[in-house]
Amino acid sequence: MAIPNYQFLLRNPSSLAVTFEVRPQDVQTAEWTRDQFGFGSWSMTLPRNDTYRPEALAKHSLLEVMRDGRLEFVGALELRQVDELARFWTVGGPQLTAWMLGMRVVGETTPDNRSGAAETVLKGYVTAYLGSSAAAPRQLATYLTTATFVVEADQGRGTTVSVAANRKYLSQLSQEVCIAGNVVQEIAVRADRAGYDYKVTVPTNATVSAGARPFSVSWDNVAQFQFVEDYRQHKNFLYIAGNGSGAARAVSEVSDAGSITADWRREVVIDAAYATTADARTTVGTYEQALRRMALVGVKASPLYGGGPAVYHQDWDVGWDVTLAQGELREASVDVRIAAATVRLAANEIETVGFTLGLRRQDSELRRLADAVIRLQQSGNT
C-alpha cells in the first residue's frame, strides 16, 4: 500500500495567493472531515517555534490539503489555540462551504419564500445573498481582490421543494433544501485557483444496482465496520402543523407508505408555524421524513486500502449512495448515502480514512430547537 503524499498550503481568502506552507513532517496530528452538504471541519496540531508564528497562521486563512496531487479539502482557519506547557499550536475551523454560507441570513427583514427544483432554489438563494444579485455589502465579491465567485449555471436538478425562509442562516436553509431535494452542494476552489464556484450535484449511484459490491465484512472490503439499526424514535406518518393557532392551525399530512407497511403506522406532529402554504408544509414533511430515514441506519466504516473495491475517491466518496450488507441485523442489503469522509494523520503513524453514513448534523430534535429559537427572535422575546 502506497503512503499518500500530502501538501498543506495556507492561502489568502481574498486572492487565493499562497501565504504559508506547513511541512508535513511538522504535523503532530491532523484531521479533516468532508461533508456532503459542506459542513465538515478540520483541526491540526503544530509545534510552537520560529517557523509557526501567529503571523504565519493568520486568522481567516484557507487551509488547502493536497493528497497525491489532488485537492482533498479546503477549510477556513477560525480557531487558534495555544498549549503553553506542551508548546503546541492547535488550529482549525469549518469546511469552506460552511464558512461562506454561514456568513449570511436569509429573510432577515421580510420572509423570502421560494419554490422550484432544489438546485434552482439553492442557487437562487446563494445568488441573492452572496452572489451578483445581493446588495454590495453582502456580495462575496466585495471582499475579494483578484479571486472571483461564480454560481454555476442552473440545470434544475433535484425534486421540487417549497421553502419558507424567515431569518435563517443560509447554511441551515441550504442543508434543509439539499435533504428535501436529494442534492449535494459545495463551494469549491477552482482548479486554477482563480476563484470559487458554488456547485450543486446529484448523488453518485455506487450501489449494487449500478454494479458495485456491497460494503461488508463478508466481502472483505472494510477494516472496521460498526452497524446500528435504531427504530426507537422512528415515525412514518407526519402531521405538519403550519400557520394559525389552536384548532385553526393549518395541518398537512405526509407519510411513508413503505415504512407504514413494514413498521406499522407511527404518528408525530411537527410544529412548523412558519409554513404558511400546503407546498411549504409538504416540503417540511419531506425534509423531516428524510431525516428520520437517515437516522434508522448508522454506520462507521474504514474501507481497506489496496486494489480492492474500496478505494477512496475512486470506488467511494462523499455524497455517493453505496450498498451495505450486514446479515445479522438485516437479511437484505440497504442502500445508504455516504454523509462524510474523515482523514486522520498522526506523527509516525499511517493515515486512516473512514466514512459515516446517514445524517451527521441537525437531527429532527435539533431542527425543532433551531426553529424555536427563530420563532423567539421573530416575536422579540430574545
Short mmCIF file of C-alpha atoms in Angstrom, two decimals:
data_model
loop_
_atom_site.label_atom_id
_atom_site.label_comp_id
_atom_site.label_asym_id
_atom_site.label_seq_id
_atom_site.Cartn_x
_atom_site.Cartn_y
_atom_site.Cartn_z
CA MET A 1 0.00 0.00 0.00
CA ALA A 2 1.50 3.33 -1.05
CA ILE A 3 1.58 6.09 1.56
CA PRO A 4 -0.14 9.20 0.19
CA ASN A 5 1.87 12.37 -0.34
CA TYR A 6 0.40 15.42 1.38
CA GLN A 7 0.86 19.15 0.89
CA PHE A 8 -0.65 21.73 3.26
CA LEU A 9 -0.93 25.31 1.99
CA LEU A 10 -2.41 28.39 3.62
CA ARG A 11 -3.99 30.84 1.19
CA ASN A 12 -5.31 34.38 1.44
CA PRO A 13 -9.11 34.02 1.05
CA SER A 14 -9.42 37.28 -0.91
CA SER A 15 -6.85 36.45 -3.56
CA LEU A 16 -6.18 32.71 -3.04
CA ALA A 17 -2.47 33.52 -3.11
CA VAL A 18 -0.27 31.17 -1.05
CA THR A 19 0.83 32.81 2.20
CA PHE A 20 2.46 29.89 4.03
CA GLU A 21 3.20 26.18 3.69
CA VAL A 22 3.00 23.69 6.54
CA ARG A 23 5.65 21.00 6.25
CA PRO A 24 4.06 17.53 6.54
CA GLN A 25 6.87 16.35 8.84
CA ASP A 26 5.93 19.09 11.35
CA VAL A 27 2.31 17.99 11.67
CA GLN A 28 1.77 16.30 15.04
CA THR A 29 -1.86 15.44 14.36
CA ALA A 30 -4.35 16.43 11.67
CA GLU A 31 -7.94 15.53 10.96
CA TRP A 32 -10.48 16.80 8.47
CA THR A 33 -13.99 15.78 7.54
CA ARG A 34 -15.60 16.35 4.15
CA ASP A 35 -19.38 16.57 4.37
CA GLN A 36 -21.96 16.10 1.61
CA PHE A 37 -23.51 19.50 2.41
CA GLY A 38 -20.18 21.22 3.00
CA PHE A 39 -20.40 21.28 6.81
CA GLY A 40 -17.24 19.41 7.66
CA SER A 41 -14.38 20.73 9.78
CA TRP A 42 -10.63 20.39 10.36
CA SER A 43 -8.00 20.64 13.08
CA MET A 44 -4.21 20.44 13.14
CA THR A 45 -1.57 20.43 15.89
CA LEU A 46 1.75 22.14 15.10
CA PRO A 47 4.88 23.00 17.10
CA ARG A 48 5.29 26.50 18.53
CA ASN A 49 8.63 27.71 17.21
CA ASP A 50 10.12 30.38 14.97
CA THR A 51 8.51 28.81 11.90
CA TYR A 52 4.95 28.55 13.19
CA ARG A 53 4.17 32.05 14.43
CA PRO A 54 0.83 33.88 14.67
CA GLU A 55 1.69 35.84 11.52
CA ALA A 56 2.08 32.62 9.55
CA LEU A 57 -1.09 31.04 10.93
CA ALA A 58 -3.22 34.09 10.18
CA LYS A 59 -6.92 34.04 11.08
CA HIS A 60 -9.36 33.54 8.19
CA SER A 61 -6.65 31.92 6.07
CA LEU A 62 -7.75 28.96 3.96
CA LEU A 63 -6.12 25.59 4.58
CA GLU A 64 -5.70 23.70 1.31
CA VAL A 65 -4.95 19.98 1.61
CA MET A 66 -3.48 18.25 -1.44
CA ARG A 67 -3.43 14.43 -1.38
CA ASP A 68 -1.35 12.75 -4.09
CA GLY A 69 -1.69 15.87 -6.24
CA ARG A 70 -5.48 16.03 -5.85
CA LEU A 71 -7.31 18.79 -3.98
CA GLU A 72 -8.66 16.93 -0.97
CA PHE A 73 -10.06 19.56 1.39
CA VAL A 74 -10.37 23.33 1.90
CA GLY A 75 -11.25 24.88 5.24
CA ALA A 76 -11.10 28.27 6.94
CA LEU A 77 -8.73 28.94 9.86
CA GLU A 78 -11.12 30.24 12.51
CA LEU A 79 -9.58 28.72 15.67
CA ARG A 80 -6.12 29.30 17.15
CA GLN A 81 -5.30 27.73 20.49
CA VAL A 82 -2.01 27.69 22.41
CA ASP A 83 -0.85 24.99 24.80
CA GLU A 84 1.75 26.78 26.95
CA LEU A 85 3.07 23.61 28.59
CA ALA A 86 3.29 21.32 25.58
CA ARG A 87 4.32 24.19 23.30
CA PHE A 88 1.91 23.31 20.53
CA TRP A 89 -0.48 25.24 18.35
CA THR A 90 -3.92 23.83 17.65
CA VAL A 91 -5.56 25.45 14.66
CA GLY A 92 -8.78 24.54 12.90
CA GLY A 93 -12.15 25.64 11.63
CA PRO A 94 -15.05 24.82 9.30
CA GLN A 95 -15.07 23.47 5.78
CA LEU A 96 -15.10 26.24 3.15
CA THR A 97 -18.80 25.82 2.26
CA ALA A 98 -19.94 26.08 5.87
CA TRP A 99 -17.76 29.14 6.42
CA MET A 100 -19.08 31.10 3.47
CA LEU A 101 -22.75 30.09 3.66
CA GLY A 102 -22.75 30.71 7.41
CA MET A 103 -21.98 34.40 6.82
CA ARG A 104 -25.47 35.26 5.59
CA VAL A 105 -29.02 35.34 7.00
CA VAL A 106 -31.94 34.73 4.62
CA GLY A 107 -35.20 36.64 5.02
CA GLU A 108 -33.62 38.96 7.58
CA THR A 109 -36.42 41.56 7.49
CA THR A 110 -39.07 40.01 5.22
CA PRO A 111 -39.68 36.29 4.60
CA ASP A 112 -38.04 35.11 1.37
CA ASN A 113 -40.08 32.08 0.36
CA ARG A 114 -39.22 30.17 -2.82
CA SER A 115 -40.42 27.10 -4.72
CA GLY A 116 -38.98 25.02 -7.53
CA ALA A 117 -36.40 22.37 -8.25
CA ALA A 118 -33.96 22.04 -5.34
CA GLU A 119 -30.96 23.19 -7.41
CA THR A 120 -32.88 26.21 -8.70
CA VAL A 121 -33.92 27.23 -5.19
CA LEU A 122 -30.41 26.78 -3.78
CA LYS A 123 -28.70 28.77 -6.50
CA GLY A 124 -31.37 31.44 -6.27
CA TYR A 125 -30.69 31.95 -2.57
CA VAL A 126 -26.89 31.87 -2.96
CA THR A 127 -27.05 34.38 -5.83
CA ALA A 128 -29.37 36.65 -3.82
CA TYR A 129 -27.35 36.64 -0.60
CA LEU A 130 -23.73 36.01 -1.64
CA GLY A 131 -23.69 36.45 -5.39
CA SER A 132 -24.30 39.07 -8.03
CA SER A 133 -27.92 39.83 -7.04
CA ALA A 134 -27.04 40.69 -3.44
CA ALA A 135 -26.56 44.24 -2.20
CA ALA A 136 -22.90 45.26 -2.49
CA PRO A 137 -22.10 44.85 1.25
CA ARG A 138 -23.43 41.28 1.08
CA GLN A 139 -21.75 40.19 -2.14
CA LEU A 140 -18.80 37.88 -1.61
CA ALA A 141 -17.07 39.71 -4.47
CA THR A 142 -16.88 42.83 -2.28
CA TYR A 143 -14.41 41.06 -0.02
CA LEU A 144 -12.35 39.50 -2.79
CA THR A 145 -9.42 41.13 -4.60
CA THR A 146 -8.25 39.05 -7.56
CA ALA A 147 -10.39 35.98 -6.82
CA THR A 148 -13.95 35.71 -8.20
CA PHE A 149 -17.14 33.97 -7.06
CA VAL A 150 -19.36 32.21 -9.59
CA VAL A 151 -22.65 30.38 -9.12
CA GLU A 152 -22.64 27.64 -11.75
CA ALA A 153 -25.48 27.61 -14.29
CA ASP A 154 -28.72 26.08 -13.04
CA GLN A 155 -29.77 22.74 -14.51
CA GLY A 156 -32.94 22.34 -12.44
CA ARG A 157 -31.84 19.14 -10.73
CA GLY A 158 -33.42 17.64 -7.63
CA THR A 159 -37.02 17.23 -6.56
CA THR A 160 -39.40 20.16 -6.16
CA VAL A 161 -39.27 21.99 -2.83
CA SER A 162 -41.21 24.88 -1.32
CA VAL A 163 -39.19 26.77 1.28
CA ALA A 164 -40.25 29.21 3.98
CA ALA A 165 -37.16 31.28 4.79
CA ASN A 166 -37.55 33.75 7.63
CA ARG A 167 -34.33 34.77 9.43
CA LYS A 168 -32.47 31.55 8.78
CA TYR A 169 -28.78 31.16 8.19
CA LEU A 170 -28.09 30.36 4.57
CA SER A 171 -26.08 27.35 5.75
CA GLN A 172 -29.02 25.88 7.68
CA LEU A 173 -31.51 26.64 4.92
CA SER A 174 -29.34 25.14 2.19
CA GLN A 175 -28.90 21.93 4.15
CA GLU A 176 -32.67 21.58 4.52
CA VAL A 177 -33.15 22.10 0.77
CA CYS A 178 -30.41 19.56 -0.04
CA ILE A 179 -32.07 16.93 2.15
CA ALA A 180 -35.61 17.59 0.92
CA GLY A 181 -34.49 17.86 -2.71
CA ASN A 182 -31.95 15.00 -2.69
CA VAL A 183 -28.99 17.01 -3.97
CA VAL A 184 -25.43 17.72 -2.80
CA GLN A 185 -23.80 21.17 -2.58
CA GLU A 186 -20.29 22.62 -2.35
CA ILE A 187 -18.40 25.89 -2.58
CA ALA A 188 -15.20 24.76 -4.30
CA VAL A 189 -11.89 26.44 -5.04
CA ARG A 190 -11.40 26.49 -8.81
CA ALA A 191 -8.63 24.28 -10.23
CA ASP A 192 -6.68 27.32 -11.48
CA ARG A 193 -7.04 28.98 -8.03
CA ALA A 194 -8.61 32.00 -9.69
CA GLY A 195 -11.75 31.92 -7.56
CA TYR A 196 -14.67 29.98 -6.09
CA ASP A 197 -17.59 28.10 -7.64
CA TYR A 198 -20.89 27.23 -5.99
CA LYS A 199 -21.90 23.77 -7.24
CA VAL A 200 -24.96 21.56 -6.87
CA THR A 201 -24.82 17.92 -7.95
CA VAL A 202 -26.92 14.80 -7.66
CA PRO A 203 -25.68 11.80 -5.64
CA THR A 204 -23.49 9.25 -7.41
CA ASN A 205 -25.02 5.79 -7.61
CA ALA A 206 -22.39 3.31 -6.41
CA THR A 207 -24.86 0.70 -5.15
CA VAL A 208 -25.22 -2.95 -6.10
CA SER A 209 -27.86 -1.93 -8.65
CA ALA A 210 -25.12 0.00 -10.50
CA GLY A 211 -22.75 -2.97 -10.45
CA ALA A 212 -20.76 -2.11 -7.30
CA ARG A 213 -20.04 -4.56 -4.50
CA PRO A 214 -21.60 -4.01 -1.07
CA PHE A 215 -19.52 -2.89 1.89
CA SER A 216 -19.42 -5.75 4.37
CA VAL A 217 -17.11 -7.95 6.36
CA SER A 218 -18.05 -10.93 4.20
CA TRP A 219 -16.78 -9.11 1.11
CA ASP A 220 -13.57 -8.35 3.00
CA ASN A 221 -13.53 -4.70 1.96
CA VAL A 222 -13.74 -2.97 5.35
CA ALA A 223 -11.16 -2.95 8.12
CA GLN A 224 -13.68 -1.69 10.69
CA PHE A 225 -17.44 -1.84 10.47
CA GLN A 226 -19.95 -0.62 13.06
CA PHE A 227 -23.60 -1.05 12.07
CA VAL A 228 -26.56 0.22 14.11
CA GLU A 229 -30.26 -0.06 13.29
CA ASP A 230 -32.45 2.06 15.58
CA TYR A 231 -36.25 2.40 15.31
CA ARG A 232 -36.82 3.78 18.82
CA GLN A 233 -37.69 7.30 17.63
CA HIS A 234 -38.91 6.38 14.16
CA LYS A 235 -42.13 7.99 12.87
CA ASN A 236 -43.65 7.46 9.43
CA PHE A 237 -46.93 9.44 9.45
CA LEU A 238 -46.37 13.17 9.98
CA TYR A 239 -48.92 15.87 10.76
CA ILE A 240 -47.29 19.17 9.77
CA ALA A 241 -48.89 21.95 11.85
CA GLY A 242 -48.42 25.19 9.96
CA ASN A 243 -49.71 28.72 10.42
CA GLY A 244 -52.66 29.65 12.61
CA SER A 245 -53.38 28.94 16.26
CA GLY A 246 -55.26 26.41 18.35
CA ALA A 247 -57.84 24.41 16.46
CA ALA A 248 -57.39 26.71 13.46
CA ARG A 249 -53.83 25.54 12.72
CA ALA A 250 -53.38 24.57 9.06
CA VAL A 251 -52.30 20.91 9.02
CA SER A 252 -50.90 18.80 6.18
CA GLU A 253 -50.26 15.05 6.24
CA VAL A 254 -47.07 13.47 4.88
CA SER A 255 -46.46 9.74 5.12
CA ASP A 256 -44.10 6.95 4.10
CA ALA A 257 -46.30 4.16 2.74
CA GLY A 258 -43.49 1.61 2.52
CA SER A 259 -42.47 2.14 6.13
CA ILE A 260 -46.07 2.01 7.33
CA THR A 261 -46.46 -1.42 5.73
CA ALA A 262 -43.18 -2.74 7.12
CA ASP A 263 -43.01 -0.97 10.50
CA TRP A 264 -46.64 -0.15 11.43
CA ARG A 265 -48.08 3.36 11.42
CA ARG A 266 -46.20 5.67 13.81
CA GLU A 267 -47.53 9.22 14.07
CA VAL A 268 -45.93 12.52 15.08
CA VAL A 269 -46.85 16.22 14.97
CA ILE A 270 -44.23 18.60 13.56
CA ASP A 271 -44.56 22.21 14.68
CA ALA A 272 -43.84 24.40 11.64
CA ALA A 273 -45.78 27.62 12.26
CA TYR A 274 -43.77 29.41 9.57
CA ALA A 275 -45.11 27.06 6.85
CA THR A 276 -47.99 29.14 5.51
CA THR A 277 -48.83 27.10 2.39
CA ALA A 278 -49.60 23.46 1.69
CA ASP A 279 -46.50 23.19 -0.51
CA ALA A 280 -44.30 24.57 2.28
CA ARG A 281 -45.78 22.11 4.78
CA THR A 282 -45.17 19.25 2.35
CA THR A 283 -41.53 20.29 1.99
CA VAL A 284 -41.14 20.38 5.80
CA GLY A 285 -42.65 16.89 5.97
CA THR A 286 -40.44 15.58 3.17
CA TYR A 287 -37.37 17.02 4.92
CA GLU A 288 -38.39 15.51 8.27
CA GLN A 289 -39.06 12.12 6.66
CA ALA A 290 -35.64 12.15 5.03
CA LEU A 291 -34.01 12.91 8.39
CA ARG A 292 -35.82 10.03 10.03
CA ARG A 293 -34.95 7.56 7.28
CA MET A 294 -31.28 8.54 7.51
CA ALA A 295 -31.38 8.08 11.29
CA LEU A 296 -32.56 4.47 11.03
CA VAL A 297 -29.19 3.04 9.98
CA GLY A 298 -25.93 4.32 11.38
CA VAL A 299 -22.61 3.09 10.01
CA LYS A 300 -18.98 3.89 10.64
CA ALA A 301 -16.56 2.07 8.39
CA SER A 302 -12.88 2.10 7.48
CA PRO A 303 -12.54 0.64 3.99
CA LEU A 304 -9.46 -1.39 3.20
CA TYR A 305 -6.70 0.03 1.05
CA GLY A 306 -5.19 -1.64 -1.96
CA GLY A 307 -6.63 -2.70 -5.26
CA GLY A 308 -9.93 -3.91 -3.87
CA PRO A 309 -13.36 -2.36 -4.29
CA ALA A 310 -12.93 0.29 -1.60
CA VAL A 311 -10.51 2.91 -2.91
CA TYR A 312 -11.18 6.43 -1.62
CA HIS A 313 -12.19 8.89 -4.39
CA GLN A 314 -12.33 6.02 -6.89
CA ASP A 315 -14.86 3.49 -5.60
CA TRP A 316 -16.49 5.57 -2.88
CA ASP A 317 -16.68 9.23 -1.94
CA VAL A 318 -18.77 11.77 -0.07
CA GLY A 319 -22.28 12.13 -1.50
CA TRP A 320 -22.28 8.66 -3.06
CA ASP A 321 -25.00 6.08 -2.49
CA VAL A 322 -23.48 2.71 -1.56
CA THR A 323 -24.83 -0.68 -0.54
CA LEU A 324 -24.24 -2.17 2.91
CA ALA A 325 -24.64 -5.84 3.71
CA GLN A 326 -24.86 -6.87 7.38
CA GLY A 327 -26.62 -10.21 7.56
CA GLU A 328 -27.04 -10.40 11.32
CA LEU A 329 -29.21 -7.26 11.55
CA ARG A 330 -30.66 -7.13 8.05
CA GLU A 331 -31.42 -10.05 5.80
CA ALA A 332 -31.49 -7.72 2.82
CA SER A 333 -28.79 -5.22 1.98
CA VAL A 334 -29.53 -1.50 2.32
CA ASP A 335 -28.56 1.47 0.13
CA VAL A 336 -27.32 4.45 2.16
CA ARG A 337 -25.69 7.81 1.40
CA ILE A 338 -22.08 8.43 2.44
CA ALA A 339 -22.58 11.55 4.54
CA ALA A 340 -18.94 12.30 5.31
CA ALA A 341 -15.37 11.08 4.97
CA THR A 342 -12.76 11.68 7.66
CA VAL A 343 -8.98 11.51 7.23
CA ARG A 344 -6.74 11.30 10.30
CA LEU A 345 -2.97 11.78 10.40
CA ALA A 346 -0.55 11.49 13.30
CA ALA A 347 3.24 11.64 13.56
CA ASN A 348 4.87 8.27 12.82
CA GLU A 349 1.51 6.66 12.05
CA ILE A 350 -0.17 5.68 8.82
CA GLU A 351 -3.22 7.69 7.76
CA THR A 352 -6.71 6.35 8.44
CA VAL A 353 -9.64 7.09 6.17
CA GLY A 354 -13.20 6.26 7.10
CA PHE A 355 -16.77 7.22 6.32
CA THR A 356 -20.04 7.70 8.13
CA LEU A 357 -23.49 7.25 6.63
CA GLY A 358 -26.84 8.82 7.23
CA LEU A 359 -27.07 12.32 8.69
CA ARG A 360 -24.17 13.93 10.53
CA ARG A 361 -25.79 17.20 11.56
CA GLN A 362 -29.10 18.63 12.73
CA ASP A 363 -31.35 15.70 13.52
CA SER A 364 -35.04 16.47 13.85
CA GLU A 365 -34.81 17.49 17.50
CA LEU A 366 -32.03 20.00 16.79
CA ARG A 367 -34.04 21.32 13.87
CA ARG A 368 -37.04 21.93 16.12
CA LEU A 369 -34.85 23.68 18.68
CA ALA A 370 -33.38 25.86 15.94
CA ASP A 371 -36.86 26.73 14.69
CA ALA A 372 -37.97 27.54 18.26
CA VAL A 373 -35.09 29.99 18.60
CA ILE A 374 -36.02 31.59 15.27
CA ARG A 375 -39.64 31.98 16.42
CA LEU A 376 -38.47 33.63 19.64
CA GLN A 377 -36.32 36.00 17.64
CA GLN A 378 -39.23 36.87 15.40
CA SER A 379 -41.53 37.58 18.35
CA GLY A 380 -38.95 39.82 20.02
CA ASN A 381 -38.59 37.60 23.08
CA THR A 382 -34.78 37.19 22.88
#
